[in-house]
Amino acid sequence: MLLAIDSSAGTSVAVVDRAYGVLAEASVDDNMRHAEVVGELIEAVLRESGAVVSALAAVAVGVGPGPFTGLRVGMAAARTFALAAGIPLLGVVSHDAIALGAYGGEGWGELLVTTDARRRELYWSRYEGLDSLGLPRRAAGPALARPDEIPSAPRRIDATAVSAASLGLLAERVRASGRAAEPIEPLYLRSPDVTLAVPKRVTS
Amino acid sequence: MSAPLVLGIETSCDETGVGIVRGRELLANVISSSMEEHARYGGVVPEVAARAHLEAIEPALRQALETAGIGFGDLDALAVTAGPGLAGALMVGVGAAKGLATATGLPLYGVNHLVGHVGADLLRPPGEEPSPPLDEPTIALLVSGGHTSLLLVRDLVTDVELLGETIDDAAGEAFDKVARILGLPYPGGPEIDRAAVGGDPAAIRFPRGLTQQKDLDRHRYDFSFSGLKTAVARWVERARDEGRPVPVADVAAGFREAVAEVLLTKAVAACVDSGVPRLLLGGGVVANARVRALAEERCAAAGIALRVPPLSLCTDNGAMIAAVGAGLVTAGRPPSGLSFGADSTLPVTDVAVR
Ligand SMILES: [Zn+2]
């Protein structure tokens, strides 16, 4: 059983179990209120699932890509929750969770996933079905591009939300497979927006 | 009840701070700064600071627990800076604190950063004599790269009043900008301090913002450093245009004198006006030798008792946030719950958020 958190779009939290599936999921789509809602959502899914912290085997966290400010809130909460609970933290590319949800149980075929990167750009990833472990096979991405630069695909999902339940189920499959999880580094895909300060004259 | 064991998290600017206190006893004060990453930009870049907080928070937590020799299970409460500060930076701390609170079930207090600077005075580093209790009321002058505030503290956890603050740049920001004008590196405070050695503070008289009678009516306890910075820039540009060498030591000393004088004149006036013969300094600018010396001089002359926490507790840190948290627990105040957010403009009257 594990706790899953994603804040790469809105904020989504779930408790999932490999054998019993999704035990609880709670989400807030508002993409400006991550810091306000993340604690209550965690508390809500623990209560609803009846899971005690000591029964959790790991925390899964969406590492993005996603707008930075919100993404960091979920990642910070997941890191400290795992630290305090003394359990491992597993990174999951948030697009992979979207792809898993889109493919369902026995997905195949090419799939393009995009999410909003703001500033008239999109994050995108391209998938080629599920592998033998039931994990989405990411063929390209995640990457950042203008809408007109994104490759076409027979099937495309422009997602506005990421389900922590899908993310958690994906992490459970990765864990069961013994495959290494993704590194727990935020996928910003953009450098901090800074310009070097040039001293300006104040007198003309 | 024995003194509460509280862990505090601070991420309002460029320092990731985690502190642990038992009441007023300081057990750990871990600070991880992203200052060097900002140096090439000449000031704190919010996105760079926020990214660094996420990287630093877990190692800082581990190190603080190790230093204090405790585990999460030993704690009585958690505290985190809820504001004021940089929104994206604050949110990392708030998210981290909520992860801890939900994993441990500990009560969580969202604390005011400025009140934290006052709370720092309650603490002393390990091995040092515990400080006498904070005499209330006290006037507090908090000066850093992010804020310049004058407070009347009647009770640390229930009654803090903002008397005045900067209406433009923070004093520390002015140091950074003037350092850049003089071609000195970031952060400007220590550089200006070094450059001013041997300079004549009276050689160039720079303006003292908001000290003339017409300004005092409206801004008796407010500060302004933007005009001062421009005056320095003008003076230096003129000298360069005329092909004269810039007397860096005199410019630095004259600028520093103007800042120190305005800060202390207003702080002492606040003490006298309120009939409170106590002044507490806080914030990174306290490290400035001239500011400290003038504070001692002016307070001695006016019969004001001056308190300056050790420098490691004056700059932003998590221990000061934990100290306020411990004060709130001891006073029996309810925790903030889990639904508060980061408030970049949190008023100082809100010691803890609800
Ligand atoms: Zn501060």
PDB file of N, CA, C and O in Angstrom, chain A residues 5 14 36 110-111 131 136 190:
ATOM      1  N   ILE A   5       1.162  11.236  -4.486  1.00  0.00           N
ATOM      2  CA  ILE A   5       0.913  12.672  -4.506  1.00  0.00           C
ATOM      3  C   ILE A   5       1.362  13.222  -5.854  1.00  0.00           C
ATOM      4  O   ILE A   5       2.470  12.934  -6.310  1.00  0.00           O
ATOM      5  N   ALA A  14      -3.677  10.092  -3.351  1.00  0.00           N
ATOM      6  CA  ALA A  14      -4.403   8.823  -3.303  1.00  0.00           C
ATOM      7  C   ALA A  14      -3.681   7.818  -2.420  1.00  0.00           C
ATOM      8  O   ALA A  14      -2.481   7.939  -2.179  1.00  0.00           O
ATOM      9  N   GLU A  36      -2.237  25.314   0.000  1.00  0.00           N
ATOM     10  CA  GLU A  36      -3.402  25.306   0.887  1.00  0.00           C
ATOM     11  C   GLU A  36      -3.976  23.898   1.040  1.00  0.00           C
ATOM     12  O   GLU A  36      -4.375  23.503   2.126  1.00  0.00           O
ATOM     13  N   GLU A 110      -0.146   4.213 -30.513  1.00  0.00           N
ATOM     14  CA  GLU A 110       0.603   5.409 -30.208  1.00  0.00           C
ATOM     15  C   GLU A 110      -0.281   6.432 -29.513  1.00  0.00           C
ATOM     16  O   GLU A 110      -1.458   6.596 -29.862  1.00  0.00           O
ATOM     17  N   LEU A 111       0.294   7.127 -28.539  1.00  0.00           N
ATOM     18  CA  LEU A 111      -0.472   8.110 -27.760  1.00  0.00           C
ATOM     19  C   LEU A 111       0.411   9.309 -27.462  1.00  0.00           C
ATOM     20  O   LEU A 111       1.573   9.163 -27.072  1.00  0.00           O
ATOM     21  N   ASP A 131       3.959  -1.883 -21.758  1.00  0.00           N
ATOM     22  CA  ASP A 131       4.892  -2.996 -21.900  1.00  0.00           C
ATOM     23  C   ASP A 131       4.348  -4.228 -21.153  1.00  0.00           C
ATOM     24  O   ASP A 131       3.226  -4.210 -20.640  1.00  0.00           O
ATOM     25  N   PRO A 136       3.420   2.180 -19.142  1.00  0.00           N
ATOM     26  CA  PRO A 136       3.438   2.902 -20.425  1.00  0.00           C
ATOM     27  C   PRO A 136       4.859   2.999 -20.974  1.00  0.00           C
ATOM     28  O   PRO A 136       5.791   3.310 -20.231  1.00  0.00           O
ATOM     29  N   ARG A 190      12.750  23.954 -17.941  1.00  0.00           N
ATOM     30  CA  ARG A 190      12.956  25.356 -18.282  1.00  0.00           C
ATOM     31  C   ARG A 190      13.935  25.928 -17.267  1.00  0.00           C
ATOM     32  O   ARG A 190      13.837  25.603 -16.089  1.00  0.00           O
TER      33      ARG A 190
END
